[in-house]
mmCIF file of N, CA and C in Angstrom:
data_model
loop_
_atom_site.group_PDB
_atom_site.id
_atom_site.type_symbol
_atom_site.label_atom_id
_atom_site.label_comp_id
_atom_site.label_asym_id
_atom_site.label_seq_id
_atom_site.Cartn_x
_atom_site.Cartn_y
_atom_site.Cartn_z
ATOM 1 N N UNK A 144 -37.457 265.099 -23.833
ATOM 2 C CA UNK A 144 -37.570 263.668 -24.046
ATOM 3 C C UNK A 144 -38.718 263.409 -25.008
ATOM 4 N N UNK A 145 -38.551 262.454 -25.885
ATOM 5 C CA UNK A 145 -39.568 262.061 -26.846
ATOM 6 C C UNK A 145 -40.629 261.213 -26.140
ATOM 7 N N UNK A 146 -41.879 261.445 -26.455
ATOM 8 C CA UNK A 146 -42.965 260.661 -25.857
ATOM 9 C C UNK A 146 -42.893 259.220 -26.348
ATOM 10 N N UNK A 147 -43.112 258.280 -25.446
ATOM 11 C CA UNK A 147 -43.161 256.861 -25.809
ATOM 12 C C UNK A 147 -44.540 256.459 -26.292
ATOM 13 N N UNK A 148 -45.538 257.245 -25.946
ATOM 14 C CA UNK A 148 -46.912 256.988 -26.352
ATOM 15 C C UNK A 148 -47.610 258.339 -26.424
ATOM 16 N N UNK A 149 -48.771 258.373 -27.027
ATOM 17 C CA UNK A 149 -49.532 259.611 -27.102
ATOM 18 C C UNK A 149 -50.872 259.413 -26.416
ATOM 19 N N UNK A 150 -51.268 260.392 -25.645
ATOM 20 C CA UNK A 150 -52.509 260.293 -24.890
ATOM 21 C C UNK A 150 -52.290 260.794 -23.483
ATOM 22 N N UNK A 151 -53.096 260.326 -22.546
ATOM 23 C CA UNK A 151 -53.010 260.779 -21.159
ATOM 24 C C UNK A 151 -51.660 260.414 -20.554
ATOM 25 N N UNK A 152 -51.195 259.186 -20.782
ATOM 26 C CA UNK A 152 -49.906 258.725 -20.263
ATOM 27 C C UNK A 152 -48.925 258.636 -21.425
ATOM 28 N N UNK A 153 -48.098 259.668 -21.605
ATOM 29 C CA UNK A 153 -47.164 259.666 -22.726
ATOM 30 C C UNK A 153 -45.865 258.932 -22.423
ATOM 31 N N UNK A 154 -45.772 258.297 -21.234
ATOM 32 C CA UNK A 154 -44.589 257.516 -20.891
ATOM 33 C C UNK A 154 -44.660 256.098 -21.434
ATOM 34 N N UNK A 155 -45.858 255.644 -21.790
ATOM 35 C CA UNK A 155 -46.024 254.261 -22.211
ATOM 36 C C UNK A 155 -46.212 253.371 -21.003
ATOM 37 N N UNK A 156 -46.053 252.064 -21.201
ATOM 38 C CA UNK A 156 -46.284 251.128 -20.100
ATOM 39 C C UNK A 156 -45.005 250.432 -19.632
ATOM 40 N N UNK A 157 -43.838 250.957 -20.054
ATOM 41 C CA UNK A 157 -42.549 250.465 -19.570
ATOM 42 C C UNK A 157 -41.776 251.661 -19.022
ATOM 43 N N UNK A 158 -41.556 251.684 -17.703
ATOM 44 C CA UNK A 158 -40.879 252.802 -17.061
ATOM 45 C C UNK A 158 -40.453 252.401 -15.650
ATOM 46 N N UNK A 159 -39.585 253.219 -15.057
ATOM 47 C CA UNK A 159 -39.152 253.030 -13.679
ATOM 48 C C UNK A 159 -39.705 254.185 -12.861
ATOM 49 N N UNK A 160 -40.329 253.856 -11.758
ATOM 50 C CA UNK A 160 -40.936 254.844 -10.867
ATOM 51 C C UNK A 160 -40.169 254.827 -9.544
ATOM 52 N N UNK A 161 -39.650 255.985 -9.128
ATOM 53 C CA UNK A 161 -38.904 256.098 -7.874
ATOM 54 C C UNK A 161 -39.643 257.094 -6.976
ATOM 55 N N UNK A 162 -40.293 256.569 -5.937
ATOM 56 C CA UNK A 162 -41.050 257.399 -5.007
ATOM 57 C C UNK A 162 -40.094 257.812 -3.882
ATOM 58 N N UNK A 163 -39.643 259.058 -3.931
ATOM 59 C CA UNK A 163 -38.651 259.561 -2.982
ATOM 60 C C UNK A 163 -39.244 259.827 -1.599
ATOM 61 N N UNK A 164 -40.559 259.935 -1.506
ATOM 62 C CA UNK A 164 -41.211 260.093 -0.208
ATOM 63 C C UNK A 164 -41.379 258.743 0.478
ATOM 64 N N UNK A 165 -41.834 257.760 -0.276
ATOM 65 C CA UNK A 165 -42.059 256.424 0.276
ATOM 66 C C UNK A 165 -40.791 255.580 0.310
ATOM 67 N N UNK A 166 -39.717 256.050 -0.352
ATOM 68 C CA UNK A 166 -38.433 255.336 -0.391
ATOM 69 C C UNK A 166 -38.595 253.925 -0.981
ATOM 70 N N UNK A 167 -39.243 253.898 -2.158
ATOM 71 C CA UNK A 167 -39.497 252.632 -2.829
ATOM 72 C C UNK A 167 -39.483 252.864 -4.334
ATOM 73 N N UNK A 168 -39.081 251.838 -5.086
ATOM 74 C CA UNK A 168 -39.073 251.952 -6.544
ATOM 75 C C UNK A 168 -39.689 250.721 -7.187
ATOM 76 N N UNK A 169 -40.211 250.911 -8.407
ATOM 77 C CA UNK A 169 -40.811 249.845 -9.203
ATOM 78 C C UNK A 169 -40.327 249.988 -10.636
ATOM 79 N N UNK A 170 -40.112 248.866 -11.298
ATOM 80 C CA UNK A 170 -39.784 248.843 -12.725
ATOM 81 C C UNK A 170 -40.948 248.122 -13.410
ATOM 82 N N UNK A 171 -41.671 248.852 -14.259
ATOM 83 C CA UNK A 171 -42.801 248.295 -14.991
ATOM 84 C C UNK A 171 -42.357 247.986 -16.423
ATOM 85 N N UNK A 172 -42.692 246.802 -16.890
ATOM 86 C CA UNK A 172 -42.431 246.436 -18.282
ATOM 87 C C UNK A 172 -43.748 245.924 -18.854
ATOM 88 N N UNK A 173 -44.206 246.577 -19.915
ATOM 89 C CA UNK A 173 -45.496 246.243 -20.523
ATOM 90 C C UNK A 173 -46.620 246.233 -19.484
ATOM 91 N N UNK A 174 -46.538 247.170 -18.525
ATOM 92 C CA UNK A 174 -47.580 247.324 -17.518
ATOM 93 C C UNK A 174 -47.459 246.398 -16.320
ATOM 94 N N UNK A 175 -46.489 245.489 -16.323
ATOM 95 C CA UNK A 175 -46.303 244.548 -15.224
ATOM 96 C C UNK A 175 -45.054 244.893 -14.429
ATOM 97 N N UNK A 176 -45.109 244.743 -13.116
ATOM 98 C CA UNK A 176 -43.942 244.994 -12.276
ATOM 99 C C UNK A 176 -42.959 243.844 -12.456
ATOM 100 N N UNK A 177 -41.729 244.177 -12.906
ATOM 101 C CA UNK A 177 -40.694 243.147 -13.062
ATOM 102 C C UNK A 177 -39.588 243.284 -12.009
ATOM 103 N N UNK A 178 -39.606 244.405 -11.275
ATOM 104 C CA UNK A 178 -38.611 244.632 -10.235
ATOM 105 C C UNK A 178 -39.177 245.654 -9.266
ATOM 106 N N UNK A 179 -38.871 245.465 -7.965
ATOM 107 C CA UNK A 179 -39.235 246.465 -6.962
ATOM 108 C C UNK A 179 -38.264 246.362 -5.804
ATOM 109 N N UNK A 180 -38.058 247.488 -5.127
ATOM 110 C CA UNK A 180 -37.084 247.496 -4.043
ATOM 111 C C UNK A 180 -37.288 248.694 -3.137
ATOM 112 N N UNK A 181 -36.946 248.499 -1.862
ATOM 113 C CA UNK A 181 -36.783 249.632 -0.969
ATOM 114 C C UNK A 181 -35.490 250.324 -1.362
ATOM 115 N N UNK A 182 -35.399 251.619 -1.098
ATOM 116 C CA UNK A 182 -34.235 252.417 -1.488
ATOM 117 C C UNK A 182 -33.814 253.321 -0.332
ATOM 118 N N UNK A 183 -32.667 253.964 -0.498
ATOM 119 C CA UNK A 183 -32.264 255.113 0.315
ATOM 120 C C UNK A 183 -31.852 256.181 -0.690
ATOM 121 N N UNK A 184 -32.544 257.316 -0.675
ATOM 122 C CA UNK A 184 -32.218 258.406 -1.597
ATOM 123 C C UNK A 184 -31.381 259.459 -0.879
ATOM 124 N N UNK A 185 -31.241 260.619 -1.516
ATOM 125 C CA UNK A 185 -30.411 261.686 -0.975
ATOM 126 C C UNK A 185 -30.942 262.290 0.317
ATOM 127 N N UNK A 186 -30.038 262.907 1.032
ATOM 128 C CA UNK A 186 -30.349 263.553 2.306
ATOM 129 C C UNK A 186 -31.228 264.783 2.051
ATOM 130 N N UNK A 187 -32.512 264.756 2.445
ATOM 131 C CA UNK A 187 -33.438 265.824 2.061
ATOM 132 C C UNK A 187 -33.147 267.186 2.673
ATOM 133 N N UNK A 188 -32.497 267.226 3.829
ATOM 134 C CA UNK A 188 -32.214 268.499 4.482
ATOM 135 C C UNK A 188 -31.023 269.243 3.914
ATOM 136 N N UNK A 189 -30.303 268.644 2.986
ATOM 137 C CA UNK A 189 -29.107 269.256 2.394
ATOM 138 C C UNK A 189 -29.347 269.472 0.906
ATOM 139 N N UNK A 190 -29.466 270.724 0.457
ATOM 140 C CA UNK A 190 -29.753 270.989 -0.956
ATOM 141 C C UNK A 190 -28.720 270.385 -1.915
ATOM 142 N N UNK A 191 -27.486 270.214 -1.452
ATOM 143 C CA UNK A 191 -26.451 269.620 -2.303
ATOM 144 C C UNK A 191 -26.548 268.099 -2.368
ATOM 145 N N UNK A 192 -27.329 267.506 -1.463
ATOM 146 C CA UNK A 192 -27.431 266.040 -1.411
ATOM 147 C C UNK A 192 -28.843 265.519 -1.653
ATOM 148 N N UNK A 193 -29.813 266.404 -1.778
ATOM 149 C CA UNK A 193 -31.197 265.987 -2.011
ATOM 150 C C UNK A 193 -31.339 265.436 -3.430
ATOM 151 N N UNK A 194 -32.025 264.304 -3.586
ATOM 152 C CA UNK A 194 -32.252 263.732 -4.914
ATOM 153 C C UNK A 194 -33.265 264.601 -5.652
ATOM 154 N N UNK A 195 -32.900 265.122 -6.828
ATOM 155 C CA UNK A 195 -33.840 265.977 -7.558
ATOM 156 C C UNK A 195 -34.928 265.169 -8.270
ATOM 157 N N UNK A 196 -36.167 265.677 -8.247
ATOM 158 C CA UNK A 196 -37.224 265.017 -9.007
ATOM 159 C C UNK A 196 -37.062 265.310 -10.497
ATOM 160 N N UNK A 197 -37.678 264.487 -11.321
ATOM 161 C CA UNK A 197 -37.646 264.703 -12.761
ATOM 162 C C UNK A 197 -37.810 263.398 -13.505
ATOM 163 N N UNK A 198 -37.759 263.496 -14.830
ATOM 164 C CA UNK A 198 -37.849 262.328 -15.700
ATOM 165 C C UNK A 198 -36.537 262.222 -16.455
ATOM 166 N N UNK A 199 -35.924 261.055 -16.394
ATOM 167 C CA UNK A 199 -34.588 260.835 -16.933
ATOM 168 C C UNK A 199 -34.550 259.520 -17.702
ATOM 169 N N UNK A 200 -33.418 259.246 -18.342
ATOM 170 C CA UNK A 200 -33.134 257.928 -18.907
ATOM 171 C C UNK A 200 -31.716 257.558 -18.512
ATOM 172 N N UNK A 201 -31.417 256.275 -18.583
ATOM 173 C CA UNK A 201 -30.116 255.747 -18.201
ATOM 174 C C UNK A 201 -29.015 256.332 -19.084
ATOM 175 N N UNK A 202 -27.935 256.829 -18.455
ATOM 176 C CA UNK A 202 -26.784 257.370 -19.195
ATOM 177 C C UNK A 202 -25.807 256.276 -19.589
ATOM 178 N N UNK A 203 -25.538 255.357 -18.655
ATOM 179 C CA UNK A 203 -24.557 254.295 -18.884
ATOM 180 C C UNK A 203 -24.714 253.242 -17.801
ATOM 181 N N UNK A 204 -23.947 252.170 -17.927
ATOM 182 C CA UNK A 204 -23.888 251.125 -16.910
ATOM 183 C C UNK A 204 -22.427 250.707 -16.787
ATOM 184 N N UNK A 205 -21.961 250.484 -15.560
ATOM 185 C CA UNK A 205 -20.606 249.956 -15.380
ATOM 186 C C UNK A 205 -20.543 249.090 -14.131
ATOM 187 N N UNK A 206 -19.735 248.054 -14.232
ATOM 188 C CA UNK A 206 -19.575 247.126 -13.117
ATOM 189 C C UNK A 206 -18.184 246.514 -13.198
ATOM 190 N N UNK A 207 -17.357 246.793 -12.184
ATOM 191 C CA UNK A 207 -17.524 247.663 -11.018
ATOM 192 C C UNK A 207 -17.225 249.115 -11.385
ATOM 193 N N UNK A 208 -17.339 249.979 -10.372
ATOM 194 C CA UNK A 208 -17.059 251.399 -10.567
ATOM 195 C C UNK A 208 -16.654 252.015 -9.224
ATOM 196 N N UNK A 209 -16.133 253.236 -9.280
ATOM 197 C CA UNK A 209 -15.806 253.983 -8.063
ATOM 198 C C UNK A 209 -16.514 255.326 -8.164
ATOM 199 N N UNK A 210 -17.355 255.613 -7.183
ATOM 200 C CA UNK A 210 -18.056 256.898 -7.134
ATOM 201 C C UNK A 210 -17.159 257.896 -6.415
ATOM 202 N N UNK A 211 -17.073 259.100 -6.968
ATOM 203 C CA UNK A 211 -16.189 260.118 -6.391
ATOM 204 C C UNK A 211 -16.936 261.426 -6.172
ATOM 205 N N UNK A 212 -16.646 262.049 -5.046
ATOM 206 C CA UNK A 212 -17.188 263.370 -4.754
ATOM 207 C C UNK A 212 -16.375 264.437 -5.474
ATOM 208 N N UNK A 213 -16.542 265.666 -5.065
ATOM 209 C CA UNK A 213 -15.822 266.771 -5.686
ATOM 210 C C UNK A 213 -14.332 266.698 -5.360
ATOM 211 N N UNK A 214 -13.519 267.194 -6.299
ATOM 212 C CA UNK A 214 -12.081 267.227 -6.067
ATOM 213 C C UNK A 214 -11.751 268.390 -5.131
ATOM 214 N N UNK A 215 -10.922 268.115 -4.153
ATOM 215 C CA UNK A 215 -10.536 269.141 -3.179
ATOM 216 C C UNK A 215 -9.304 269.890 -3.676
ATOM 217 N N UNK A 216 -8.928 270.937 -2.956
ATOM 218 C CA UNK A 216 -7.791 271.773 -3.346
ATOM 219 C C UNK A 216 -6.472 270.991 -3.408
ATOM 220 N N UNK A 217 -6.359 269.937 -2.588
ATOM 221 C CA UNK A 217 -5.106 269.180 -2.586
ATOM 222 C C UNK A 217 -5.088 268.049 -3.622
ATOM 223 N N UNK A 218 -6.122 268.002 -4.491
ATOM 224 C CA UNK A 218 -6.148 267.024 -5.569
ATOM 225 C C UNK A 218 -6.783 265.690 -5.216
ATOM 226 N N UNK A 219 -7.267 265.551 -3.994
ATOM 227 C CA UNK A 219 -7.970 264.327 -3.625
ATOM 228 C C UNK A 219 -9.480 264.572 -3.748
ATOM 229 N N UNK A 220 -10.253 263.517 -3.643
ATOM 230 C CA UNK A 220 -11.710 263.637 -3.721
ATOM 231 C C UNK A 220 -12.304 263.703 -2.321
ATOM 232 N N UNK A 221 -13.446 264.379 -2.214
ATOM 233 C CA UNK A 221 -14.103 264.495 -0.909
ATOM 234 C C UNK A 221 -14.546 263.122 -0.404
ATOM 235 N N UNK A 222 -14.814 262.197 -1.311
ATOM 236 C CA UNK A 222 -15.053 260.790 -0.956
ATOM 237 C C UNK A 222 -14.814 259.928 -2.187
ATOM 238 N N UNK A 223 -14.475 258.683 -1.965
ATOM 239 C CA UNK A 223 -14.356 257.683 -3.015
ATOM 240 C C UNK A 223 -15.004 256.412 -2.488
ATOM 241 N N UNK A 224 -15.964 255.888 -3.231
ATOM 242 C CA UNK A 224 -16.710 254.725 -2.776
ATOM 243 C C UNK A 224 -16.805 253.689 -3.887
ATOM 244 N N UNK A 225 -16.125 252.556 -3.736
ATOM 245 C CA UNK A 225 -16.279 251.488 -4.731
ATOM 246 C C UNK A 225 -17.690 250.890 -4.673
ATOM 247 N N UNK A 226 -18.261 250.622 -5.828
ATOM 248 C CA UNK A 226 -19.551 249.939 -5.932
ATOM 249 C C UNK A 226 -19.440 248.854 -7.001
ATOM 250 N N UNK A 227 -20.289 247.874 -6.898
ATOM 251 C CA UNK A 227 -20.288 246.794 -7.889
ATOM 252 C C UNK A 227 -21.129 247.161 -9.099
ATOM 253 N N UNK A 228 -22.253 247.848 -8.887
ATOM 254 C CA UNK A 228 -23.176 248.194 -9.971
ATOM 255 C C UNK A 228 -23.444 249.698 -9.976
ATOM 256 N N UNK A 229 -23.177 250.349 -11.107
ATOM 257 C CA UNK A 229 -23.373 251.806 -11.233
ATOM 258 C C UNK A 229 -24.206 252.074 -12.468
ATOM 259 N N UNK A 230 -25.344 252.765 -12.269
ATOM 260 C CA UNK A 230 -26.291 253.061 -13.340
ATOM 261 C C UNK A 230 -26.712 254.526 -13.266
ATOM 262 N N UNK A 231 -25.879 255.466 -13.751
ATOM 263 C CA UNK A 231 -26.232 256.887 -13.661
ATOM 264 C C UNK A 231 -27.341 257.272 -14.640
ATOM 265 N N UNK A 232 -28.217 258.174 -14.184
ATOM 266 C CA UNK A 232 -29.314 258.647 -15.032
ATOM 267 C C UNK A 232 -29.493 260.155 -14.984
ATOM 268 N N UNK A 233 -28.775 260.852 -14.118
ATOM 269 C CA UNK A 233 -28.905 262.311 -14.009
ATOM 270 C C UNK A 233 -27.540 262.871 -13.618
ATOM 271 N N UNK A 234 -26.613 262.898 -14.573
ATOM 272 C CA UNK A 234 -25.259 263.353 -14.277
ATOM 273 C C UNK A 234 -24.600 262.397 -13.308
ATOM 274 N N UNK A 235 -24.227 262.899 -12.126
ATOM 275 C CA UNK A 235 -23.586 262.067 -11.127
ATOM 276 C C UNK A 235 -24.558 261.364 -10.197
ATOM 277 N N UNK A 236 -25.832 261.360 -10.540
ATOM 278 C CA UNK A 236 -26.853 260.693 -9.730
ATOM 279 C C UNK A 236 -27.323 259.449 -10.464
ATOM 280 N N UNK A 237 -27.407 258.339 -9.725
ATOM 281 C CA UNK A 237 -27.848 257.099 -10.348
ATOM 282 C C UNK A 237 -28.190 256.041 -9.326
ATOM 283 N N UNK A 238 -28.497 254.856 -9.831
ATOM 284 C CA UNK A 238 -28.749 253.686 -8.996
ATOM 285 C C UNK A 238 -27.420 252.997 -8.722
ATOM 286 N N UNK A 239 -27.224 252.504 -7.508
ATOM 287 C CA UNK A 239 -26.052 251.669 -7.215
ATOM 288 C C UNK A 239 -26.267 250.879 -5.937
ATOM 289 N N UNK A 240 -25.459 249.837 -5.783
ATOM 290 C CA UNK A 240 -25.483 249.036 -4.564
ATOM 291 C C UNK A 240 -24.871 249.844 -3.423
ATOM 292 N N UNK A 241 -25.316 249.561 -2.213
ATOM 293 C CA UNK A 241 -24.830 250.290 -1.033
ATOM 294 C C UNK A 241 -24.790 249.338 0.149
ATOM 295 N N UNK A 242 -23.730 248.528 0.214
ATOM 296 C CA UNK A 242 -23.637 247.541 1.289
ATOM 297 C C UNK A 242 -23.358 248.166 2.652
ATOM 298 N N UNK A 243 -23.067 249.458 2.700
ATOM 299 C CA UNK A 243 -22.812 250.153 3.965
ATOM 300 C C UNK A 243 -24.103 250.604 4.647
ATOM 301 N N UNK A 244 -25.218 250.606 3.920
ATOM 302 C CA UNK A 244 -26.484 251.022 4.534
ATOM 303 C C UNK A 244 -26.981 249.911 5.462
ATOM 304 N N UNK A 245 -27.318 250.239 6.728
ATOM 305 C CA UNK A 245 -27.806 249.204 7.647
ATOM 306 C C UNK A 245 -29.204 248.702 7.296
ATOM 307 N N UNK A 246 -30.017 249.546 6.636
ATOM 308 C CA UNK A 246 -31.337 249.140 6.162
ATOM 309 C C UNK A 246 -31.775 250.098 5.068
ATOM 310 N N UNK A 247 -32.821 249.707 4.343
ATOM 311 C CA UNK A 247 -33.328 250.481 3.215
ATOM 312 C C UNK A 247 -34.801 250.762 3.441
ATOM 313 N N UNK A 248 -35.288 251.863 2.858
ATOM 314 C CA UNK A 248 -36.681 252.234 3.007
ATOM 315 C C UNK A 248 -36.920 252.985 4.301
ATOM 316 N N UNK A 249 -38.197 253.215 4.578
ATOM 317 C CA UNK A 249 -38.575 253.901 5.812
ATOM 318 C C UNK A 249 -37.957 255.276 5.923
ATOM 319 N N UNK A 250 -37.410 255.565 7.107
ATOM 320 C CA UNK A 250 -36.868 256.897 7.375
ATOM 321 C C UNK A 250 -35.344 256.964 7.270
ATOM 322 N N UNK A 251 -34.708 255.925 6.762
ATOM 323 C CA UNK A 251 -33.244 255.886 6.702
ATOM 324 C C UNK A 251 -32.668 257.116 5.991
ATOM 325 N N UNK A 252 -33.307 257.564 4.914
ATOM 326 C CA UNK A 252 -32.785 258.688 4.134
ATOM 327 C C UNK A 252 -32.756 260.000 4.914
ATOM 328 N N UNK A 253 -33.566 260.116 5.973
ATOM 329 C CA UNK A 253 -33.622 261.362 6.734
ATOM 330 C C UNK A 253 -32.330 261.646 7.495
ATOM 331 N N UNK A 254 -31.629 260.611 7.918
ATOM 332 C CA UNK A 254 -30.370 260.795 8.652
ATOM 333 C C UNK A 254 -29.185 260.131 7.964
ATOM 334 N N UNK A 255 -29.438 259.104 7.147
ATOM 335 C CA UNK A 255 -28.356 258.381 6.471
ATOM 336 C C UNK A 255 -28.490 258.420 4.973
ATOM 337 N N UNK A 256 -29.062 259.519 4.463
ATOM 338 C CA UNK A 256 -29.280 259.643 3.027
ATOM 339 C C UNK A 256 -27.982 259.735 2.235
ATOM 340 N N UNK A 257 -28.100 259.440 0.956
ATOM 341 C CA UNK A 257 -26.954 259.442 0.054
ATOM 342 C C UNK A 257 -26.567 260.871 -0.337
ATOM 343 N N UNK A 258 -25.645 260.979 -1.282
ATOM 344 C CA UNK A 258 -25.259 262.275 -1.854
ATOM 345 C C UNK A 258 -26.175 262.633 -3.024
ATOM 346 N N UNK A 259 -27.323 261.976 -3.117
ATOM 347 C CA UNK A 259 -28.298 262.223 -4.175
ATOM 348 C C UNK A 259 -28.644 260.970 -4.953
ATOM 349 N N UNK A 260 -27.797 259.956 -4.872
ATOM 350 C CA UNK A 260 -28.026 258.701 -5.595
ATOM 351 C C UNK A 260 -29.157 257.888 -4.969
ATOM 352 N N UNK A 261 -29.573 256.865 -5.707
ATOM 353 C CA UNK A 261 -30.557 255.911 -5.218
ATOM 354 C C UNK A 261 -29.793 254.662 -4.791
ATOM 355 N N UNK A 262 -29.639 254.497 -3.473
ATOM 356 C CA UNK A 262 -28.954 253.338 -2.896
ATOM 357 C C UNK A 262 -29.892 252.142 -2.892
ATOM 358 N N UNK A 263 -29.345 250.974 -3.265
ATOM 359 C CA UNK A 263 -30.107 249.733 -3.298
ATOM 360 C C UNK A 263 -29.375 248.643 -2.533
ATOM 361 N N UNK A 264 -30.111 247.670 -1.973
ATOM 362 C CA UNK A 264 -29.433 246.502 -1.422
ATOM 363 C C UNK A 264 -28.606 245.847 -2.540
ATOM 364 N N UNK A 265 -27.420 245.324 -2.227
ATOM 365 C CA UNK A 265 -26.546 244.772 -3.273
ATOM 366 C C UNK A 265 -27.215 243.760 -4.202
ATOM 367 N N UNK A 266 -27.997 242.826 -3.653
ATOM 368 C CA UNK A 266 -28.625 241.818 -4.515
ATOM 369 C C UNK A 266 -29.662 242.446 -5.439
ATOM 370 N N UNK A 267 -30.364 243.475 -4.965
ATOM 371 C CA UNK A 267 -31.350 244.164 -5.802
ATOM 372 C C UNK A 267 -30.675 244.997 -6.876
ATOM 373 N N UNK A 268 -29.551 245.621 -6.549
ATOM 374 C CA UNK A 268 -28.813 246.405 -7.554
ATOM 375 C C UNK A 268 -28.340 245.501 -8.690
ATOM 376 N N UNK A 269 -27.886 244.308 -8.352
ATOM 377 C CA UNK A 269 -27.466 243.358 -9.376
ATOM 378 C C UNK A 269 -28.612 242.949 -10.277
ATOM 379 N N UNK A 270 -29.773 242.745 -9.682
ATOM 380 C CA UNK A 270 -30.950 242.382 -10.475
ATOM 381 C C UNK A 270 -31.360 243.534 -11.389
ATOM 382 N N UNK A 271 -31.402 244.764 -10.855
ATOM 383 C CA UNK A 271 -31.750 245.923 -11.672
ATOM 384 C C UNK A 271 -30.743 246.105 -12.801
ATOM 385 N N UNK A 272 -29.462 245.932 -12.517
ATOM 386 C CA UNK A 272 -28.404 246.080 -13.520
ATOM 387 C C UNK A 272 -28.650 245.147 -14.706
ATOM 388 N N UNK A 273 -29.122 243.947 -14.429
ATOM 389 C CA UNK A 273 -29.361 242.986 -15.515
ATOM 390 C C UNK A 273 -30.643 243.304 -16.294
ATOM 391 N N UNK A 274 -31.565 244.044 -15.706
ATOM 392 C CA UNK A 274 -32.851 244.338 -16.340
ATOM 393 C C UNK A 274 -32.922 245.685 -17.050
ATOM 394 N N UNK A 275 -32.252 246.692 -16.504
ATOM 395 C CA UNK A 275 -32.465 248.079 -16.942
ATOM 396 C C UNK A 275 -32.033 248.281 -18.392
ATOM 397 N N UNK A 276 -32.856 249.044 -19.116
ATOM 398 C CA UNK A 276 -32.601 249.362 -20.525
ATOM 399 C C UNK A 276 -32.395 250.869 -20.676
ATOM 400 N N UNK A 277 -31.655 251.262 -21.708
ATOM 401 C CA UNK A 277 -31.293 252.666 -21.897
ATOM 402 C C UNK A 277 -32.460 253.593 -22.214
ATOM 403 N N UNK A 278 -33.475 253.139 -22.899
ATOM 404 C CA UNK A 278 -34.542 254.040 -23.325
ATOM 405 C C UNK A 278 -35.738 254.073 -22.385
ATOM 406 N N UNK A 279 -35.631 253.436 -21.236
ATOM 407 C CA UNK A 279 -36.758 253.373 -20.284
ATOM 408 C C UNK A 279 -36.787 254.663 -19.455
ATOM 409 N N UNK A 280 -37.936 255.367 -19.428
ATOM 410 C CA UNK A 280 -38.053 256.565 -18.597
ATOM 411 C C UNK A 280 -37.882 256.218 -17.111
ATOM 412 N N UNK A 281 -37.154 257.069 -16.396
ATOM 413 C CA UNK A 281 -36.961 256.941 -14.951
ATOM 414 C C UNK A 281 -37.613 258.168 -14.319
ATOM 415 N N UNK A 282 -38.689 257.954 -13.584
ATOM 416 C CA UNK A 282 -39.446 259.050 -12.998
ATOM 417 C C UNK A 282 -39.159 259.104 -11.502
ATOM 418 N N UNK A 283 -38.543 260.205 -11.057
ATOM 419 C CA UNK A 283 -38.259 260.428 -9.640
ATOM 420 C C UNK A 283 -39.201 261.521 -9.141
ATOM 421 N N UNK A 284 -39.896 261.264 -8.050
ATOM 422 C CA UNK A 284 -40.870 262.247 -7.561
ATOM 423 C C UNK A 284 -41.010 262.167 -6.055
ATOM 424 N N UNK A 285 -41.434 263.291 -5.464
ATOM 425 C CA UNK A 285 -41.774 263.369 -4.037
ATOM 426 C C UNK A 285 -43.289 263.402 -3.897
#
């Protein structure tokens, strides 16, 4: 990834920070928080479902969309989940609404974690969808 700035902080002052331990995210624009939300990330005890740390950028945006798991031997998918807002940033991992989650933040991800995606309350996902830009760094960390 190309540096947005040079110096101690080469990310610049516009970026998205996703704290996978605290289950919370912030979107900073010009150093100011313009969006924040509790989240549910991937199931940490399952290597295939744990959200990987790293620095990414938005791949695409679509509304609505259907998220699909791996294709099975009989030609069906292991799961299919319609969502209103889909914002992938790491292959099949991205931000999306999750109206099936009973709550967000806290310890929800320990037993009800996603398949690696960042689940958001529906109203927050809609707000993020309207704000997110393609060149903004997305930092996921534990």
